[in-house]
Amino acid sequence: MNFGAERATVLAAPEVAPATLLQAVRDVGYEPRTERVTIPIGGISCASCIQKIEGALQALPGVLAASVNLATSKAAVEYLPLRVTPAGLRRAIRDVGYEPLELAEGAVDGERAAREREVATLRRKFWIGLTLTLPIFFGSFPEWFPWVPPFLQAHGVLLLLATPVQFWAGWQFYRGTWATARHGSADMNTLIAVGTSAAYLYSLAVTAAPVFFAGHGIRPMVYFDTAAVIIVLILLGRLLEARAKGRTSEAIRKLIGLAPRTARVIREGQERDIPVEEVRVGDLVVVRPGEKIPVDGIVREGSSAVDESMITGESLPAEKRPGDPVIGATINKTGAFRFEATKVGQDTVLAQIIRLVEEAQGSKAPIQRLADRVAGVFVPIVIGIAVVTYFVWWWLGPLPSALFGLLSFVAVLIIACPCALGLATPTAIMVGTGKGAELGILIRGGEVLERVHRITAVVFDKTGTLTEGRPSVTDVIARDGLPGGELLALAAALEKGSEHPLGEAIVREAESRGLALPPANAFEALPGRGVRGEVAGRKVLLGNERMLTEEGIVADALAEDAERLAAGGKTPMFVVVDGRAAGLIAVADTLKPGSREAVERLHRLGLQVVMLTGDRRRTAEAIARGVGIDRVQAEVLPEDKVAIVKALQAEGLVVAMVGDGINDAPALAASDIGIAMGTGTDVAMEAAGITLVKGDLRGVVTAIELSRRTLRTITQNLFWAFIYNVLGIPVAAGVLYPLFGVWLDHMPMIAAAAMAFSSVSVVTNSLRLRRFRPALAR
């Protein structure tokens, strides 16, 4: 149960019906938030149609009940808005061969609507309660407010004003008390209802029989003001808390709001605007400048710059050309293009991000378990303390001891606040994971957040993580009077159509420079050495030093350059034209932007940084020097990565593994924290606790800093929640009186104010996480 998000996650056997779970919640006095929608459907003709549609709807996760009416051709569906959307319901109907005609309005954001209704109800009760409570307060203290008319000081008038506050504005406390009492338990509502009822009923008795109290030496004073002020202050606290809690889930609402509503697709040779949920894999989608990209896909025609900041956090637009992937919900900036839809509905990147964030926000950190155990026994203990307080005052207190005992009893019940304990962790997790999503960092939940702050070593897989993951040309060195551009063009012409990564890198470089590539003839691949052929009537060889030796070609003038390039972690390839060594082309898997900066920051955070690579040690050490990494594991086979992670753990290190490929998944799972690059494979992301939506290593630093900051906020919240209760309850019980002779007549009202704002302070402290800024972006 996540108190902050007001959501329950249940793991149940398949035979347990969702309706059974909902009824269990209702049985203990709470109402699950469900939505109902009616969908008119075309094409229904018989009873078998009904069974087919009902079966399709009931098979969806989150659908609680589905009923199709043959007479009206409408489906009435009750569902959980956090698990399934109206669009998902329509898609399920369409998938079994029927056409949903339209949707009832108002079923898009049920959770937000429910929160707004809750806030509106609390606001109305607070203001009406306050309007009635102010004259009660003024009439109860004529010595403070001499201008108050005598009729407002009459106990009967105060009773009339206090009764609606007690039983209308405060009715939710009685309802909650009854629901828990039926099951032999008690909660926050019990404390409020018992405390305010004690003050109200005592005052009612004094109003009804003042002579009786006067005859027993008790001044016939009423405490309607105490009961009314307590209820109004607590309503204010709950109002502020509800508004603040609504903001903790703002990240999810922002993400949901990113999704476009329509898409322009090519159907039957014509452009048609259709609801985005009707887009299918393989559809050709048209996007114009300024429009949102509706689903994920691959560009087929045209080019543009796309603003992906809402998904990746990257501020600069990404250039898109045919063959490049595009992400749904991102914004097309300049050009028009067409793309093929590859992922739709719940399979899009945005849908997966929303699902990950929801799961994270619904999770619990291990540190919360202590708070949950305390909160579980908190209310009965507080009621016991309150009863003991009453009798101690009654036996040992000054006259009128029963009255002092009653006020202390009420104050103890009111000041105790298990809410603050319950909110301390989930609100921080919700805001922290939501902020992470805004920054392109997906954190799986509270347990991951708590483990991150203990990390002592970060292990990087080199290829695709520290480096771009594909070779590129870094140096072109021409000799023998041949221009560098011509040298590159000859080599690229020879490699044109090659599937070797080094050859592809040379061709890409030549094309990016706009070089014309003449046709090549008599092409021959020399495995492990290079390639040869004829280009524009010239015999060209491209390969390594071994090839030169076998061909008897002397390249002494290039030997020093080749040695220097190899020492820098690059792969030098010799270009031979008509039997003479004409130059060198160096290719390397270049470092990603920000890699060095990220490693430096990790060192400043006190973390060891380790690099794993299958490269030879000489190349690996050159790359490590370029980034500033202090430990290198070279010539590592994919199956060795798990063993290396476990060896580091055996040294006493808490290890975070950063990777992107399928072969990294076992190591990601074996590490204490797996961090997957979002540019990598789905398998890697499934095995990781943290996913970086964009492939920027600075996100690793941001993820660690955000996790540490979130855990620090949780610790602060729990500390203040515990301290508040540890100090507040004894003060409310009257411990100041025997120690210092101090007695606060209005302690119950002071207690109500303190209790109301303790929860608000915890939520407000969590909301400070929304102002988090990554160190590397400041």
mmCIF file of N, CA, C and O in Angstrom, residues 335-376:
data_model
loop_
_atom_site.group_PDB
_atom_site.id
_atom_site.type_symbol
_atom_site.label_atom_id
_atom_site.label_comp_id
_atom_site.label_asym_id
_atom_site.label_seq_id
_atom_site.Cartn_x
_atom_site.Cartn_y
_atom_site.Cartn_z
ATOM 1 N N GLY A 335 11.428 20.309 -40.645
ATOM 2 C CA GLY A 335 10.991 19.726 -41.903
ATOM 3 C C GLY A 335 9.795 18.795 -41.759
ATOM 4 O O GLY A 335 9.398 18.431 -40.652
ATOM 5 N N ALA A 336 9.213 18.429 -42.895
ATOM 6 C CA ALA A 336 8.143 17.425 -42.917
ATOM 7 C C ALA A 336 8.759 16.080 -43.290
ATOM 8 O O ALA A 336 9.742 16.014 -44.046
ATOM 9 N N PHE A 337 8.211 15.011 -42.756
ATOM 10 C CA PHE A 337 8.721 13.688 -43.106
ATOM 11 C C PHE A 337 7.621 12.642 -42.912
ATOM 12 O O PHE A 337 6.578 12.902 -42.311
ATOM 13 N N ARG A 338 7.887 11.463 -43.458
ATOM 14 C CA ARG A 338 6.995 10.324 -43.267
ATOM 15 C C ARG A 338 7.779 9.225 -42.567
ATOM 16 O O ARG A 338 8.956 9.022 -42.865
ATOM 17 N N PHE A 339 7.115 8.556 -41.644
ATOM 18 C CA PHE A 339 7.794 7.456 -40.964
ATOM 19 C C PHE A 339 6.872 6.251 -40.838
ATOM 20 O O PHE A 339 5.644 6.376 -40.873
ATOM 21 N N GLU A 340 7.508 5.090 -40.722
ATOM 22 C CA GLU A 340 6.759 3.841 -40.556
ATOM 23 C C GLU A 340 6.582 3.561 -39.065
ATOM 24 O O GLU A 340 7.561 3.563 -38.310
ATOM 25 N N ALA A 341 5.338 3.335 -38.642
ATOM 26 C CA ALA A 341 5.063 3.054 -37.224
ATOM 27 C C ALA A 341 5.604 1.674 -36.875
ATOM 28 O O ALA A 341 5.307 0.684 -37.555
ATOM 29 N N THR A 342 6.427 1.608 -35.825
ATOM 30 C CA THR A 342 6.984 0.319 -35.378
ATOM 31 C C THR A 342 6.471 -0.094 -34.003
ATOM 32 O O THR A 342 6.438 -1.276 -33.681
ATOM 33 N N LYS A 343 6.077 0.889 -33.180
ATOM 34 C CA LYS A 343 5.539 0.569 -31.852
ATOM 35 C C LYS A 343 4.346 1.480 -31.589
ATOM 36 O O LYS A 343 4.449 2.697 -31.740
ATOM 37 N N VAL A 344 3.249 0.872 -31.159
ATOM 38 C CA VAL A 344 2.033 1.646 -30.902
ATOM 39 C C VAL A 344 1.456 1.242 -29.541
ATOM 40 O O VAL A 344 1.862 0.242 -28.944
ATOM 41 N N GLY A 345 0.492 2.053 -29.067
ATOM 42 C CA GLY A 345 -0.212 1.715 -27.822
ATOM 43 C C GLY A 345 0.713 1.607 -26.635
ATOM 44 O O GLY A 345 1.560 2.479 -26.389
ATOM 45 N N GLN A 346 0.597 0.495 -25.904
ATOM 46 C CA GLN A 346 1.378 0.290 -24.690
ATOM 47 C C GLN A 346 2.825 -0.095 -24.958
ATOM 48 O O GLN A 346 3.600 -0.265 -24.016
ATOM 49 N N ASP A 347 3.205 -0.255 -26.239
ATOM 50 C CA ASP A 347 4.580 -0.644 -26.566
ATOM 51 C C ASP A 347 5.482 0.545 -26.836
ATOM 52 O O ASP A 347 6.690 0.373 -26.997
ATOM 53 N N THR A 348 4.931 1.758 -26.926
ATOM 54 C CA THR A 348 5.764 2.920 -27.239
ATOM 55 C C THR A 348 6.693 3.255 -26.077
ATOM 56 O O THR A 348 6.458 2.842 -24.928
ATOM 57 N N VAL A 349 7.733 3.998 -26.401
ATOM 58 C CA VAL A 349 8.684 4.422 -25.362
ATOM 59 C C VAL A 349 7.961 5.201 -24.265
ATOM 60 O O VAL A 349 8.185 4.968 -23.067
ATOM 61 N N LEU A 350 7.057 6.118 -24.664
ATOM 62 C CA LEU A 350 6.344 6.924 -23.673
ATOM 63 C C LEU A 350 5.510 6.044 -22.752
ATOM 64 O O LEU A 350 5.516 6.229 -21.534
ATOM 65 N N ALA A 351 4.788 5.064 -23.318
ATOM 66 C CA ALA A 351 3.958 4.175 -22.494
ATOM 67 C C ALA A 351 4.819 3.377 -21.532
ATOM 68 O O ALA A 351 4.451 3.175 -20.362
ATOM 69 N N GLN A 352 5.986 2.915 -21.991
ATOM 70 C CA GLN A 352 6.887 2.150 -21.118
ATOM 71 C C GLN A 352 7.433 3.037 -20.002
ATOM 72 O O GLN A 352 7.565 2.591 -18.855
ATOM 73 N N ILE A 353 7.758 4.280 -20.340
ATOM 74 C CA ILE A 353 8.252 5.208 -19.314
ATOM 75 C C ILE A 353 7.173 5.448 -18.265
ATOM 76 O O ILE A 353 7.434 5.395 -17.051
ATOM 77 N N ILE A 354 5.930 5.695 -18.713
ATOM 78 C CA ILE A 354 4.827 5.914 -17.763
ATOM 79 C C ILE A 354 4.659 4.698 -16.865
ATOM 80 O O ILE A 354 4.501 4.831 -15.648
ATOM 81 N N ARG A 355 4.729 3.494 -17.459
ATOM 82 C CA ARG A 355 4.557 2.277 -16.664
ATOM 83 C C ARG A 355 5.687 2.136 -15.638
ATOM 84 O O ARG A 355 5.446 1.806 -14.469
ATOM 85 N N LEU A 356 6.922 2.399 -16.066
ATOM 86 C CA LEU A 356 8.059 2.304 -15.142
ATOM 87 C C LEU A 356 7.932 3.298 -13.993
ATOM 88 O O LEU A 356 8.183 2.972 -12.829
ATOM 89 N N VAL A 357 7.546 4.532 -14.326
ATOM 90 C CA VAL A 357 7.427 5.561 -13.290
ATOM 91 C C VAL A 357 6.295 5.216 -12.322
ATOM 92 O O VAL A 357 6.436 5.370 -11.107
ATOM 93 N N GLU A 358 5.171 4.716 -12.853
ATOM 94 C CA GLU A 358 4.059 4.332 -11.979
ATOM 95 C C GLU A 358 4.478 3.213 -11.034
ATOM 96 O O GLU A 358 4.162 3.229 -9.845
ATOM 97 N N GLU A 359 5.211 2.218 -11.584
ATOM 98 C CA GLU A 359 5.671 1.119 -10.729
ATOM 99 C C GLU A 359 6.632 1.630 -9.664
ATOM 100 O O GLU A 359 6.581 1.209 -8.506
ATOM 101 N N ALA A 360 7.514 2.542 -10.070
ATOM 102 C CA ALA A 360 8.474 3.094 -9.104
ATOM 103 C C ALA A 360 7.762 3.875 -8.011
ATOM 104 O O ALA A 360 8.075 3.756 -6.826
ATOM 105 N N GLN A 361 6.769 4.673 -8.403
ATOM 106 C CA GLN A 361 6.070 5.496 -7.417
ATOM 107 C C GLN A 361 5.197 4.652 -6.500
ATOM 108 O O GLN A 361 4.857 5.079 -5.402
ATOM 109 N N GLY A 362 4.834 3.464 -6.951
ATOM 110 C CA GLY A 362 4.035 2.585 -6.101
ATOM 111 C C GLY A 362 4.872 1.668 -5.234
ATOM 112 O O GLY A 362 4.336 0.864 -4.477
ATOM 113 N N SER A 363 6.202 1.776 -5.342
ATOM 114 C CA SER A 363 7.068 0.863 -4.597
ATOM 115 C C SER A 363 7.379 1.400 -3.204
ATOM 116 O O SER A 363 7.096 2.548 -2.893
ATOM 117 N N LYS A 364 7.956 0.526 -2.388
ATOM 118 C CA LYS A 364 8.354 0.931 -1.037
ATOM 119 C C LYS A 364 9.849 0.740 -0.861
ATOM 120 O O LYS A 364 10.412 -0.253 -1.302
ATOM 121 N N ALA A 365 10.477 1.695 -0.199
ATOM 122 C CA ALA A 365 11.876 1.545 0.165
ATOM 123 C C ALA A 365 11.959 0.714 1.443
ATOM 124 O O ALA A 365 11.066 0.784 2.288
ATOM 125 N N PRO A 366 13.020 -0.093 1.608
ATOM 126 C CA PRO A 366 13.157 -0.868 2.842
ATOM 127 C C PRO A 366 13.084 -0.008 4.106
ATOM 128 O O PRO A 366 12.574 -0.442 5.130
ATOM 129 N N ILE A 367 13.576 1.248 4.007
ATOM 130 C CA ILE A 367 13.554 2.125 5.180
ATOM 131 C C ILE A 367 12.117 2.412 5.634
ATOM 132 O O ILE A 367 11.860 2.733 6.785
ATOM 133 N N GLN A 368 11.171 2.272 4.698
ATOM 134 C CA GLN A 368 9.778 2.556 5.031
ATOM 135 C C GLN A 368 9.170 1.458 5.900
ATOM 136 O O GLN A 368 8.173 1.685 6.589
ATOM 137 N N ARG A 369 9.756 0.261 5.867
ATOM 138 C CA ARG A 369 9.142 -0.853 6.606
ATOM 139 C C ARG A 369 9.111 -0.570 8.107
ATOM 140 O O ARG A 369 8.159 -0.927 8.792
ATOM 141 N N LEU A 370 10.168 0.077 8.619
ATOM 142 C CA LEU A 370 10.176 0.436 10.036
ATOM 143 C C LEU A 370 9.034 1.393 10.338
ATOM 144 O O LEU A 370 8.287 1.210 11.309
ATOM 145 N N ALA A 371 8.876 2.412 9.475
ATOM 146 C CA ALA A 371 7.782 3.374 9.680
ATOM 147 C C ALA A 371 6.425 2.685 9.615
ATOM 148 O O ALA A 371 5.521 2.988 10.390
ATOM 149 N N ASP A 372 6.281 1.718 8.680
ATOM 150 C CA ASP A 372 5.007 1.002 8.564
ATOM 151 C C ASP A 372 4.709 0.197 9.821
ATOM 152 O O ASP A 372 3.569 0.140 10.288
ATOM 153 N N ARG A 373 5.755 -0.456 10.377
ATOM 154 C CA ARG A 373 5.538 -1.263 11.601
ATOM 155 C C ARG A 373 5.141 -0.361 12.765
ATOM 156 O O ARG A 373 4.257 -0.692 13.556
ATOM 157 N N VAL A 374 5.814 0.797 12.861
ATOM 158 C CA VAL A 374 5.481 1.732 13.943
ATOM 159 C C VAL A 374 4.053 2.241 13.775
ATOM 160 O O VAL A 374 3.266 2.264 14.724
ATOM 161 N N ALA A 375 3.713 2.642 12.542
ATOM 162 C CA ALA A 375 2.373 3.183 12.295
ATOM 163 C C ALA A 375 1.294 2.141 12.578
ATOM 164 O O ALA A 375 0.187 2.476 12.997
ATOM 165 N N GLY A 376 1.633 0.855 12.355
ATOM 166 C CA GLY A 376 0.658 -0.202 12.563
ATOM 167 C C GLY A 376 0.204 -0.341 14.007
ATOM 168 O O GLY A 376 -0.933 -0.741 14.278
#
